[in-house]
Coordinates of C-alpha atoms in Angstrom, one line a residue:
Chain R
M1 CA 0.4 0.1 0.0
S2 CA 1.1 4.0 -0.4
P3 CA 2.2 6.0 1.9
V4 CA -0.8 8.2 0.2
T5 CA -3.4 5.1 0.3
A6 CA -2.8 5.1 3.7
I7 CA -3.1 9.0 4.8
R8 CA -6.7 8.7 2.8
Q9 CA -7.8 5.5 4.6
T10 CA -6.4 7.2 8.1
R11 CA -9.1 10.9 6.9
A12 CA -11.8 8.3 5.7
V13 CA -12.2 6.4 8.2
I14 CA -10.9 10.2 10.7
D15 CA -14.1 11.1 9.0
R16 CA -16.4 8.9 9.7
A17 CA -15.9 9.1 13.5
M18 CA -16.1 12.4 13.6
E19 CA -19.4 12.3 11.9
L20 CA -21.5 9.7 14.0
L21 CA -19.1 10.8 16.8
G22 CA -20.7 15.1 16.8
P23 CA -19.1 17.5 16.9
A24 CA -16.7 17.9 20.2
V25 CA -15.2 14.4 19.4
A26 CA -14.4 15.8 16.1
D27 CA -12.5 18.2 17.1
Q28 CA -10.7 16.3 19.8
L29 CA -9.6 14.3 16.9
G30 CA -8.2 16.5 14.6
A31 CA -6.4 18.3 17.5
H32 CA -4.8 14.4 18.0
M33 CA -4.3 13.6 14.3
S34 CA -2.1 17.2 13.5
E35 CA -0.5 16.5 16.3
W36 CA 0.5 13.4 17.6
G37 CA 0.4 11.7 14.3
T38 CA -1.9 8.9 12.3
I39 CA -1.0 5.6 15.5
A40 CA -2.3 8.0 18.3
A41 CA -5.5 9.2 16.0
L42 CA -6.7 5.9 15.3
E43 CA -6.4 4.9 18.4
A44 CA -7.8 7.6 20.4
T45 CA -10.8 7.5 17.7
L46 CA -11.2 4.0 18.2
S47 CA -12.0 4.4 22.4
A48 CA -13.8 7.3 21.9
I49 CA -16.4 4.2 19.4
I50 CA -15.9 2.3 21.9
D51 CA -17.1 5.0 24.6
A52 CA -19.9 6.5 22.6
L53 CA -20.8 2.6 22.5
E54 CA -20.8 3.2 25.6
H55 CA -22.9 6.1 26.3
P56 CA -26.2 4.6 24.1
A57 CA -27.9 8.1 25.8
A58 CA -25.9 10.3 24.4
R59 CA -24.8 9.3 20.4
T60 CA -27.1 9.5 18.1
A61 CA -25.0 6.7 15.9
D62 CA -26.3 3.5 15.8
A63 CA -24.5 0.1 17.7
H64 CA -23.2 -1.7 15.0
S65 CA -22.3 1.4 12.5
L66 CA -20.2 2.3 15.8
V67 CA -18.9 -1.7 15.3
T68 CA -18.4 -2.2 12.4
L69 CA -16.7 1.2 12.0
A70 CA -14.3 0.4 15.2
L71 CA -13.2 -2.8 13.3
D72 CA -12.3 -1.3 10.2
T73 CA -10.5 1.7 12.7
E74 CA -8.7 -0.7 14.4
A75 CA -7.6 -2.9 10.8
I76 CA -6.3 0.8 9.9
L77 CA -4.2 1.2 13.3
V78 CA -2.8 -2.0 12.9
A79 CA -2.1 -1.9 9.3
A80 CA -0.3 1.5 10.6
M81 CA 1.8 -0.3 13.3
D82 CA 3.0 -2.9 10.8
R83 CA 3.9 -0.5 8.5
G84 CA 5.7 1.8 11.0
A85 CA 8.2 -1.4 11.9
A86 CA 9.0 -2.2 8.6
R87 CA 9.4 1.2 7.3
S88 CA 11.7 2.0 11.0
A89 CA 13.9 -1.7 9.9
Q90 CA 14.2 -1.0 6.1
Q91 CA 15.3 2.8 6.6
H92 CA 17.4 1.7 8.9
L93 CA 19.2 -0.3 6.1
R94 CA 18.9 2.3 3.7
V95 CA 20.3 4.2 6.1
S96 CA 23.1 1.9 6.4
E97 CA 23.5 1.4 2.6
G98 CA 24.2 5.5 2.2
L99 CA 26.6 6.1 5.1
S100 CA 28.8 2.8 3.2
R101 CA 28.3 4.9 -0.3
L102 CA 29.8 8.2 1.6
R103 CA 32.2 6.7 2.6
G104 CA 33.5 5.8 0.1
I105 CA 34.1 9.3 -1.4
G106 CA 37.7 10.4 -1.3
C107 CA 37.4 13.6 -0.3
T108 CA 34.9 16.2 2.2
A109 CA 34.2 18.6 -1.3
E110 CA 33.0 15.6 -3.0
L111 CA 31.7 14.5 0.2
L112 CA 29.7 18.1 1.8
D113 CA 28.1 17.7 -1.7
R114 CA 26.6 15.0 -1.4
V115 CA 25.1 14.4 2.3
C116 CA 21.9 16.7 1.4
G117 CA 21.2 14.5 -1.4
E118 CA 22.5 11.1 0.2
V119 CA 20.1 12.1 3.6
V120 CA 17.3 11.9 0.8
R121 CA 18.2 8.8 -1.0
S122 CA 18.3 6.9 2.1
C123 CA 16.7 8.8 5.2
G124 CA 13.0 8.3 2.4
L125 CA 12.2 12.3 2.3
R126 CA 12.5 14.5 0.1
R127 CA 14.0 17.6 0.9
A128 CA 17.3 18.1 3.3
V129 CA 19.7 20.8 4.4
L130 CA 22.6 21.4 5.6
S131 CA 23.9 24.0 7.8
R132 CA 27.1 24.8 9.7
I133 CA 27.3 25.8 13.6
E134 CA 30.4 28.0 13.8
D135 CA 29.9 29.8 17.8
G136 CA 27.1 30.3 18.7
I137 CA 25.8 31.6 15.0
W138 CA 23.7 28.7 12.6
H139 CA 24.7 29.0 8.2
P140 CA 22.3 27.2 6.4
W141 CA 24.5 25.9 3.8
M142 CA 23.4 24.0 1.3
A143 CA 20.5 22.3 0.3
H144 CA 18.7 19.3 -1.4
F145 CA 14.5 19.8 -2.8
D146 CA 14.1 16.2 -4.5
G147 CA 11.4 17.4 -7.4
D148 CA 11.8 20.8 -7.7
P149 CA 14.8 22.0 -9.0
D150 CA 13.4 25.5 -9.1
L151 CA 12.3 26.2 -5.5
Q152 CA 15.7 25.2 -4.7
R153 CA 17.0 27.3 -6.4
S154 CA 15.3 29.9 -4.8
F155 CA 15.6 29.2 -1.3
T156 CA 19.3 28.6 -1.6
E157 CA 19.6 32.3 -3.3
V158 CA 17.4 32.7 0.4
L159 CA 20.2 31.2 2.0
R160 CA 23.6 32.8 0.9
G161 CA 25.1 35.0 2.8
T162 CA 22.0 34.2 6.2
T163 CA 23.6 33.4 9.5
I164 CA 21.3 33.6 12.1
D165 CA 22.3 34.3 16.3
L166 CA 21.1 31.3 17.4
A167 CA 19.8 32.6 20.4
D168 CA 17.2 33.7 17.9
A169 CA 16.0 30.2 17.0
P170 CA 14.4 28.4 19.7
V171 CA 14.5 24.6 18.1
E172 CA 17.9 25.0 16.2
R173 CA 19.5 26.2 19.8
A174 CA 17.2 23.3 21.7
V175 CA 19.2 20.4 19.1
V176 CA 23.4 22.9 19.4
E177 CA 22.2 22.7 23.4
E178 CA 21.3 18.5 24.1
R179 CA 22.7 17.4 21.4
A180 CA 20.3 15.7 20.4
P181 CA 17.8 15.8 17.2
R182 CA 14.5 17.4 17.2
I183 CA 11.1 17.2 15.1
V184 CA 8.9 20.4 14.9
N185 CA 5.1 19.2 13.2
D186 CA 4.1 23.0 13.2
A187 CA 6.2 24.7 11.1
S188 CA 4.2 28.3 10.8
G189 CA 5.0 28.0 14.9
E190 CA 6.7 30.3 16.9
R191 CA 9.5 28.3 18.0
A192 CA 10.2 27.7 14.5
Y193 CA 12.4 30.0 12.7
G194 CA 10.3 31.7 9.5
P195 CA 12.9 34.0 7.4
I196 CA 14.5 30.2 6.7
I197 CA 11.8 28.0 6.9
G198 CA 8.7 30.2 5.4
P199 CA 11.2 30.9 1.7
S200 CA 11.3 26.8 1.8
R201 CA 7.3 26.2 2.3
S202 CA 8.3 23.5 4.8
T203 CA 4.8 23.2 6.7
C204 CA 7.0 19.7 9.4
Y205 CA 10.4 19.0 9.7
V206 CA 13.1 17.3 11.3
V207 CA 17.0 18.5 12.2
A208 CA 19.6 16.7 13.6
P209 CA 23.3 18.2 15.0
I210 CA 26.1 16.3 13.6
V211 CA 28.8 16.0 16.2
S212 CA 32.1 16.1 16.8
A213 CA 34.3 15.3 19.8
G214 CA 31.2 16.5 21.3
R215 CA 31.1 19.8 20.1
V216 CA 27.7 20.0 17.0
I217 CA 29.7 21.6 13.8
G218 CA 26.2 21.1 11.7
L219 CA 23.4 20.3 12.0
L220 CA 21.1 18.1 8.8
H221 CA 17.4 19.7 8.4
A222 CA 14.9 17.2 6.4
D223 CA 11.8 17.1 5.4
C224 CA 9.1 15.2 2.8
H225 CA 6.7 18.5 1.5
P226 CA 5.2 17.7 -0.4
D227 CA 4.3 14.2 0.3
R228 CA 3.2 13.9 3.2
T229 CA 2.1 16.4 6.5
T230 CA 3.9 15.2 9.4
V231 CA 7.2 13.7 9.9
D232 CA 7.3 10.7 12.9
D233 CA 9.9 9.9 15.5
V234 CA 10.7 7.3 12.7
D235 CA 12.2 10.1 10.4
R236 CA 14.0 11.7 13.2
D237 CA 15.8 8.8 14.0
I238 CA 16.6 7.9 10.9
V239 CA 18.4 11.2 9.8
W240 CA 19.4 11.5 13.2
E241 CA 21.3 8.2 12.7
F242 CA 22.8 9.1 9.1
A243 CA 24.1 12.7 10.8
D244 CA 25.4 10.7 13.4
G245 CA 28.0 8.5 10.0
F246 CA 28.4 11.7 8.9
A247 CA 30.2 13.4 11.4
R248 CA 32.3 10.4 11.8
I249 CA 32.2 9.4 7.9
Y250 CA 34.3 13.3 7.0
E251 CA 36.5 13.4 10.7
R252 CA 37.9 11.2 8.7
T253 CA 37.7 11.5 5.0
E254 CA 40.0 14.9 6.5
L255 CA 42.3 13.6 8.7
A256 CA 43.2 11.3 5.4
E257 CA 42.9 14.7 2.2
R258 CA 45.7 16.2 6.0
L259 CA 47.4 13.9 5.6
A260 CA 47.5 13.7 1.2
A261 CA 48.9 16.7 1.9
Q262 CA 51.9 16.0 4.0
R263 CA 53.0 13.6 1.4
H264 CA 52.0 16.2 -2.0
F265 CA 54.6 19.2 0.4
I266 CA 56.9 16.0 1.5
R267 CA 56.9 14.9 -2.6
T268 CA 57.7 18.4 -4.1
T269 CA 60.0 19.6 -1.1
F270 CA 62.1 16.1 -3.2
E271 CA 61.9 17.6 -6.6
S272 CA 62.0 21.7 -6.2
L273 CA 65.4 19.9 -5.2
E274 CA 66.1 17.5 -8.1
S275 CA 65.6 20.6 -9.8
V276 CA 68.6 22.0 -8.0
D277 CA 70.5 19.3 -9.6
R278 CA 69.4 19.3 -13.3
K279 CA 69.4 23.3 -13.2
S280 CA 73.4 23.0 -13.1
V281 CA 73.2 20.5 -15.5
V282 CA 71.6 22.9 -17.9
Chain M
M1 CA 20.9 -1.7 9.9
A2 CA 18.1 -3.7 12.2
T3 CA 16.1 -6.3 10.6
A4 CA 12.7 -8.3 12.0
D5 CA 12.0 -7.2 14.8
P6 CA 14.3 -8.6 17.9
V7 CA 12.8 -8.6 20.6
H8 CA 9.1 -9.7 20.2
D9 CA 8.9 -11.9 17.6
S10 CA 7.2 -14.5 19.7
S11 CA 4.5 -12.9 21.4
R12 CA 3.6 -10.9 18.7
G13 CA 2.8 -14.1 17.1
T14 CA 0.3 -14.4 20.3
L15 CA -0.5 -11.2 19.7
A16 CA -1.9 -11.7 16.4
A17 CA -3.5 -14.6 17.9
Q18 CA -5.4 -13.7 20.3
R19 CA -6.5 -10.0 18.1
E20 CA -7.8 -12.7 15.6
H21 CA -9.8 -14.0 17.9
L22 CA -11.2 -10.8 19.1
R23 CA -11.9 -9.4 15.9
R24 CA -14.5 -12.7 15.0
V25 CA -16.2 -12.3 18.5
V26 CA -16.9 -8.4 17.9
E27 CA -18.5 -9.5 14.4
G28 CA -20.3 -12.2 16.2
A29 CA -21.5 -9.6 19.5
G30 CA -24.0 -7.5 18.2
A31 CA -25.0 -5.2 20.9
D32 CA -22.5 -6.9 24.1
A33 CA -19.2 -5.9 21.1
I34 CA -18.6 -3.1 23.9
G35 CA -16.1 -6.1 26.1
P36 CA -14.7 -7.7 23.4
L37 CA -14.2 -4.1 21.5
R38 CA -11.9 -3.0 24.8
A39 CA -9.8 -5.8 25.4
L40 CA -9.2 -5.5 21.9
L41 CA -8.4 -1.9 22.7
A42 CA -6.0 -2.9 24.9
L43 CA -4.5 -6.0 23.1
D44 CA -3.4 -3.4 20.3
R45 CA -2.2 -1.1 23.5
E46 CA 0.2 -3.6 24.3
R47 CA 1.8 -4.1 21.2
L48 CA 2.1 -0.7 20.6
G49 CA 4.0 0.3 24.0
Q50 CA 5.8 -3.2 22.9
D51 CA 7.0 -1.2 19.6
E52 CA 8.1 1.8 22.0
R53 CA 9.4 0.3 24.2
A54 CA 12.1 -1.5 21.7
R55 CA 12.4 1.9 19.8
Q56 CA 13.0 3.6 22.7
A57 CA 15.7 0.9 23.3
R58 CA 17.2 1.3 20.7
L59 CA 17.2 4.5 20.7
E60 CA 19.2 4.5 25.0
M61 CA 21.7 1.9 23.1
R62 CA 22.6 4.4 20.7
M63 CA 23.1 7.6 22.8
R64 CA 25.2 5.1 24.9
V65 CA 27.8 3.9 21.3
Q66 CA 28.3 7.8 20.6
D67 CA 29.0 8.0 25.1
S68 CA 31.2 5.4 24.0
M69 CA 32.6 6.9 20.9
E70 CA 33.4 10.2 23.2
R71 CA 35.1 8.3 25.9
L72 CA 37.1 6.0 23.1
R73 CA 38.6 9.3 21.2
A74 CA 41.0 10.3 24.6
C75 CA 42.8 7.6 23.7
E76 CA 45.6 8.5 22.3
T77 CA 46.7 5.8 20.1
P78 CA 44.9 2.9 18.2
K79 CA 47.2 0.5 20.8
A80 CA 45.1 1.8 23.6
L81 CA 42.4 2.3 21.8
I82 CA 42.2 -1.3 20.6
E83 CA 43.4 -2.1 24.2
A84 CA 40.1 0.4 25.4
T85 CA 37.2 -1.3 23.2
P86 CA 35.3 -4.4 24.0
R87 CA 34.6 -2.7 27.6
E88 CA 32.8 0.0 25.8
A89 CA 31.0 -2.0 23.7
C90 CA 29.9 -4.7 27.1
L91 CA 29.2 -0.6 28.6
A92 CA 27.3 1.0 25.0
C93 CA 24.8 -2.6 25.0
G94 CA 24.7 -5.1 27.5
F95 CA 27.0 -7.3 27.0
S96 CA 29.6 -8.7 29.6
R97 CA 31.9 -10.2 27.5
A98 CA 33.3 -8.9 24.7
M99 CA 36.4 -9.6 22.1
L100 CA 37.5 -7.1 19.7
S101 CA 39.8 -9.1 16.5
E102 CA 42.7 -9.0 13.8
V103 CA 41.8 -9.4 10.0
R104 CA 45.9 -9.8 8.9
G105 CA 45.9 -11.8 6.0
S106 CA 43.8 -15.4 6.3
L107 CA 44.3 -15.0 9.7
W108 CA 41.3 -13.8 12.3
V109 CA 43.6 -13.1 15.7
P110 CA 42.4 -11.3 19.7
S111 CA 43.6 -8.4 19.5
A112 CA 41.4 -7.3 23.5
I113 CA 39.2 -8.7 25.9
E114 CA 36.1 -7.1 28.4
T115 CA 34.9 -10.2 30.7
A116 CA 33.2 -8.2 32.9
V117 CA 31.2 -12.0 34.5
G118 CA 30.9 -11.6 38.4
G119 CA 32.5 -14.6 39.9
W120 CA 33.7 -16.8 37.2
H121 CA 36.3 -18.8 37.7
G122 CA 37.9 -19.4 33.5
E123 CA 38.4 -15.6 32.8
E124 CA 42.5 -16.3 33.4
S125 CA 42.0 -19.1 31.4
L126 CA 40.4 -17.6 28.9
R127 CA 42.8 -14.7 28.0
E128 CA 46.0 -17.3 28.5
Y129 CA 44.2 -18.7 26.3
L130 CA 43.5 -16.2 23.7
A131 CA 46.4 -14.0 24.2
T132 CA 47.8 -16.6 21.4
A133 CA 45.2 -18.0 20.1
R134 CA 45.3 -17.5 15.6
F135 CA 42.0 -19.2 14.4
P136 CA 42.6 -19.8 10.2
L137 CA 39.2 -18.2 7.7
D138 CA 39.0 -21.4 7.3
H139 CA 36.2 -22.1 4.8
L140 CA 32.5 -21.5 6.3
L141 CA 33.5 -20.4 9.1
L142 CA 31.1 -18.1 10.3
E143 CA 33.7 -14.9 10.3
T144 CA 35.3 -15.9 8.0
E145 CA 32.1 -15.4 5.8
M146 CA 31.8 -12.2 7.5
V147 CA 34.3 -10.8 6.0
R148 CA 33.1 -11.8 2.7
R149 CA 29.3 -10.5 2.9
R150 CA 30.5 -7.6 5.8
V151 CA 27.2 -8.2 7.7
P152 CA 26.9 -9.0 11.2
V153 CA 25.5 -12.2 12.8
L154 CA 24.0 -13.8 15.8
V155 CA 24.5 -17.3 17.0
G156 CA 21.3 -18.7 18.7
D157 CA 23.7 -22.1 20.0
A158 CA 27.5 -22.7 19.6
S159 CA 27.6 -25.9 20.2
S160 CA 24.9 -27.0 18.0
D161 CA 26.2 -24.4 15.1
R162 CA 28.7 -25.9 12.8
R163 CA 29.5 -22.8 10.6
T164 CA 31.6 -22.0 14.6
N165 CA 35.0 -22.0 15.8
R166 CA 35.2 -25.1 17.8
V167 CA 37.9 -24.5 19.6
L168 CA 36.7 -21.2 20.7
V169 CA 32.7 -22.6 21.6
R170 CA 35.2 -25.1 24.2
R171 CA 36.9 -22.3 25.2
A172 CA 34.6 -20.2 26.3
H173 CA 32.1 -22.5 26.9
L174 CA 30.4 -20.2 24.3
T175 CA 26.0 -20.6 24.2
S176 CA 24.7 -17.8 22.3
Y177 CA 26.8 -15.1 20.6
V178 CA 26.9 -12.0 18.4
A179 CA 29.3 -10.5 15.7
A180 CA 30.8 -8.0 13.4
P181 CA 32.9 -6.9 10.8
I182 CA 34.8 -3.5 11.6
M183 CA 34.7 -2.4 8.0
P184 CA 36.0 2.0 7.6
T185 CA 36.1 1.2 4.0
R186 CA 35.2 -1.4 2.0
R187 CA 37.8 -4.0 3.7
V188 CA 36.8 -5.6 6.1
I189 CA 40.1 -5.2 9.0
G190 CA 38.7 -6.9 12.5
F191 CA 35.4 -8.3 14.2
L192 CA 34.0 -7.7 17.6
H193 CA 32.6 -10.7 18.3
A194 CA 29.8 -10.3 22.2
D195 CA 27.5 -12.2 24.5
R196 CA 25.6 -12.5 27.6
F197 CA 27.4 -14.9 29.5
G198 CA 25.8 -15.3 32.7
Q199 CA 23.4 -13.6 32.2
D200 CA 19.8 -14.5 32.1
R201 CA 19.2 -14.0 28.3
P202 CA 20.8 -15.1 25.2
C203 CA 21.9 -12.8 23.0
D204 CA 18.8 -11.6 20.3
A205 CA 18.8 -9.4 16.8
A206 CA 18.9 -6.4 18.6
D207 CA 22.0 -7.4 20.4
R208 CA 23.3 -8.3 16.5
D209 CA 22.6 -4.7 15.1
A210 CA 23.7 -3.4 18.9
L211 CA 27.2 -4.1 18.2
W212 CA 27.3 -3.3 14.6
H213 CA 26.1 -0.1 15.0
F214 CA 28.9 -0.1 17.4
A215 CA 31.2 -1.5 15.6
E216 CA 29.9 0.7 12.6
H217 CA 30.9 3.8 14.7
F218 CA 34.1 2.4 15.4
G219 CA 36.1 0.9 12.8
L220 CA 35.7 4.8 11.6
L221 CA 37.2 6.4 15.3
F222 CA 40.0 3.5 15.0
E223 CA 40.3 5.2 11.0
R224 CA 41.2 8.6 11.8
S225 CA 43.5 6.7 14.6
V226 CA 46.0 5.9 12.8
L227 CA 45.8 8.9 10.4
L228 CA 46.9 10.4 12.8
E229 CA 49.3 8.2 14.7
T230 CA 50.5 8.0 11.0
L231 CA 50.3 11.8 10.4
E232 CA 52.4 13.1 13.4
A233 CA 55.1 9.6 12.1
Q234 CA 55.3 11.8 8.8
R235 CA 56.2 14.4 10.2
V236 CA 59.1 13.6 12.3
R237 CA 60.7 11.7 10.0
V238 CA 60.6 14.6 7.5
Q239 CA 61.9 16.9 10.3
R240 CA 64.7 14.5 11.0
T241 CA 65.8 13.9 7.7
L242 CA 65.4 17.6 7.4
R243 CA 67.6 18.8 10.7
G244 CA 69.3 15.2 9.4
A245 CA 70.8 16.7 5.5
A246 CA 70.9 20.4 7.0
A247 CA 73.4 19.7 9.0
Q248 CA 74.7 17.3 7.1
I249 CA 75.1 20.6 4.2
D250 CA 76.2 23.4 7.0
E251 CA 79.6 20.3 7.3
V252 CA 80.1 19.9 3.6
C253 CA 80.4 23.8 2.7
R254 CA 82.3 24.4 6.2
T255 CA 84.8 21.7 5.0
N256 CA 88.4 23.2 4.0
V257 CA 89.4 22.2 0.5
T258 CA 92.2 19.6 1.2
L259 CA 93.4 17.9 -1.9
V260 CA 92.5 14.4 -1.3
R261 CA 91.6 11.9 -4.6
R262 CA 87.6 10.2 -3.6
G263 CA 85.8 8.5 -6.4
P264 CA 83.4 9.4 -8.8
I265 CA 80.6 11.2 -7.7
A266 CA 77.3 8.0 -6.7
T267 CA 75.0 9.5 -9.0
A268 CA 70.9 7.4 -9.8
P269 CA 70.3 5.6 -11.9
R270 CA 69.3 6.7 -15.6
V271 CA 66.8 5.1 -16.7
P272 CA 65.8 5.8 -20.7
R273 CA 62.4 8.5 -21.3
R274 CA 59.8 6.2 -22.4
R275 CA 56.6 7.5 -24.3
D276 CA 54.5 4.9 -24.5
G277 CA 52.6 5.0 -21.0
L278 CA 54.4 2.6 -19.1
S279 CA 56.2 4.1 -15.9
R280 CA 60.2 3.3 -16.5
L281 CA 59.2 1.6 -12.4
D282 CA 58.2 -1.3 -15.0
T283 CA 61.1 -2.0 -17.0
L284 CA 63.5 -1.9 -13.8
L285 CA 61.2 -3.5 -11.4
T286 CA 57.8 -6.8 -11.3
P287 CA 54.7 -4.8 -10.1
R288 CA 55.1 -7.0 -6.4
E289 CA 58.5 -5.1 -5.9
R290 CA 56.5 -1.7 -7.2
E291 CA 53.6 -2.1 -4.6
V292 CA 56.3 -3.0 -2.0
L293 CA 58.2 0.0 -2.8
E294 CA 55.1 2.5 -3.6
L295 CA 54.1 1.4 0.3
L296 CA 58.0 2.2 1.8
A297 CA 57.5 6.1 -0.3
A298 CA 54.2 6.2 1.4
G299 CA 55.7 5.7 4.8
A300 CA 55.5 1.8 5.5
S301 CA 57.7 0.3 7.5
N302 CA 58.8 -2.9 6.4
A303 CA 55.8 -5.3 9.7
E304 CA 53.4 -2.8 8.0
T305 CA 53.9 -3.4 4.1
A306 CA 54.0 -7.0 4.9
E307 CA 50.1 -6.5 7.1
R308 CA 49.2 -4.2 3.6
L309 CA 50.5 -6.7 1.6
V310 CA 49.1 -10.4 3.2
I311 CA 52.2 -11.9 2.9
S312 CA 55.5 -12.4 5.7
K313 CA 58.6 -10.1 7.0
G314 CA 61.0 -12.0 5.5
T315 CA 59.6 -11.8 1.9
V316 CA 59.5 -7.8 2.4
K317 CA 62.7 -8.1 3.6
S318 CA 63.9 -10.1 0.1
H319 CA 62.1 -7.7 -2.3
V320 CA 63.2 -4.1 -0.9
K321 CA 67.3 -6.5 -0.9
R322 CA 65.6 -6.8 -5.0
I323 CA 64.7 -3.2 -4.6
H324 CA 68.1 -1.9 -3.7
R325 CA 69.9 -4.2 -6.2
K326 CA 67.8 -2.9 -8.8
L327 CA 67.4 0.9 -7.8
R328 CA 71.9 0.7 -7.4
V329 CA 71.2 2.5 -3.8
S330 CA 72.0 1.2 -1.0
D331 CA 69.1 1.8 1.5
R332 CA 66.1 2.9 2.0
A333 CA 65.5 6.8 1.9
A334 CA 67.8 6.0 -1.3
A335 CA 65.3 3.8 -3.5
V336 CA 62.5 6.2 -2.0
S337 CA 64.0 9.4 -3.6
T338 CA 65.3 7.0 -6.4
Y339 CA 61.7 6.1 -6.8
L340 CA 60.1 10.0 -6.8
R341 CA 62.9 10.2 -9.9
I342 CA 62.4 8.4 -12.1
L343 CA 58.3 9.3 -11.0
R344 CA 58.8 12.7 -11.9
L345 CA 61.1 11.7 -14.6
D346 CA 58.0 10.5 -16.4
E347 CA 55.8 12.7 -15.9
S348 CA 57.8 15.1 -17.7
G349 CA 58.9 12.2 -20.3
R350 CA 55.1 12.5 -21.3

């Protein structure tokens, strides 16, 4: 089943519950859906249907339709749990593969150029932004928007030269301080940093820290615009795992580059001695 | 990295059966469906709780691995890092014993172990045994499979599994264990083995995935440590060489002119320039000798060269001797210098 079909099914069953259970319950379920995601919303719906069955005086719907709806809701709930477990396992595998592709790259410049694309490819998301963190300042840096090169171009323009004091960006500051990832499911809300998030048209996203030697040196932002309107714990953990692996690969590649530079220097030193020798012959 | 859900596969089977049963009861219950529906909801919540706990456990494990890596990063040499690693693997993933081994050509050699088992008397003799143990990477062995397929393994019952090393199983009293390859690049350079000896449960798939996660991070950290050491060694060597050369040049300049008849100054062999794309080295050296010389030029010792090319130290020595003879030089530094000269000639000749 495609994610879109799954979301449609979930919507359909919750809409039907809202219709049968009345406006008060409907509001509650709506809030659950936007705040906690599919599984919690389905669980709350099932629970609300059972409550309604228990209190016949307070409802208008007949018991038979409610029981049928309860069974439908339950089936979709369990399917969502199965999907969640399968997705998590699958994504871990894909992150592992993605990181091993990055390990094969021998140069940091290429590593940086490719990391956002690789986040999208291996974390099952659509867009990723890489930022640097230097002395409490957030420098958004590179972006990869899958299938939307126009928006990517205009957004990259916005990024160019933008620096943000972490004191003005509560979400990112928390990620840097706690060295742990965060989910933002209400990107238009106060906590998200509007001047960056606005132009990206993101509605929800995850942020994970890139940690080296106990210090956060960068951030990975990722979302699934325009596929989904929520991100969940699985997305958060996956991006975090990716950021973690990337940090170590970057560190290693940077050292290997330094070693190569040193060798190059030694070689050119020998060569300059050689050229002295040649000049004297000529 | 994870495969099927680790911990709860068996209990999940029971839950699924109960759920099917309850759904049938609800379907047939009519107006009395409330009780079984509540039971059904409770069952689903139980499953949700299990999923959540397993996920939470994975997250906590990953944070502990992160902490371990931070502590290991403080190790100043690769050797110290190797020594400290098994203990950190136990701390991060909850094992009671862990062993780090190195893949050396067609051998597998234990390099450090940790045993955190209370009241176990076998520890001393196991340590003694492992200190000198060398295991061949035989056909059909699990470890050989790890080198080839680059994936971790979970052994449920070590004594009945034919792919395990019999001696090791007996000596270490292995029952169930997990093992993961260490491969900072695409090549497997070692393994981590771990078990829950003396604990109340056997190893499971979550343990295997945890150890793999640890091994992947350790591999990169180890390579970083080796790179740092190489960088430092190279720096020291270059400084020493240049200082020595400077002293010699001073000496030569200061010496007064006397009437002494010296032999001709030794010159490096001139290799005819070629335009066919082959290096001049190819006309002088065999491919193996070239590989050896390249490694020497990169600063590798005989032992390191032997390890990299999977040959013995004696073989490296005889290669080096032949290289000296062919390049008509008397020591390593001169061989490297000649090598660099020929490389330059190659480049300018093309």
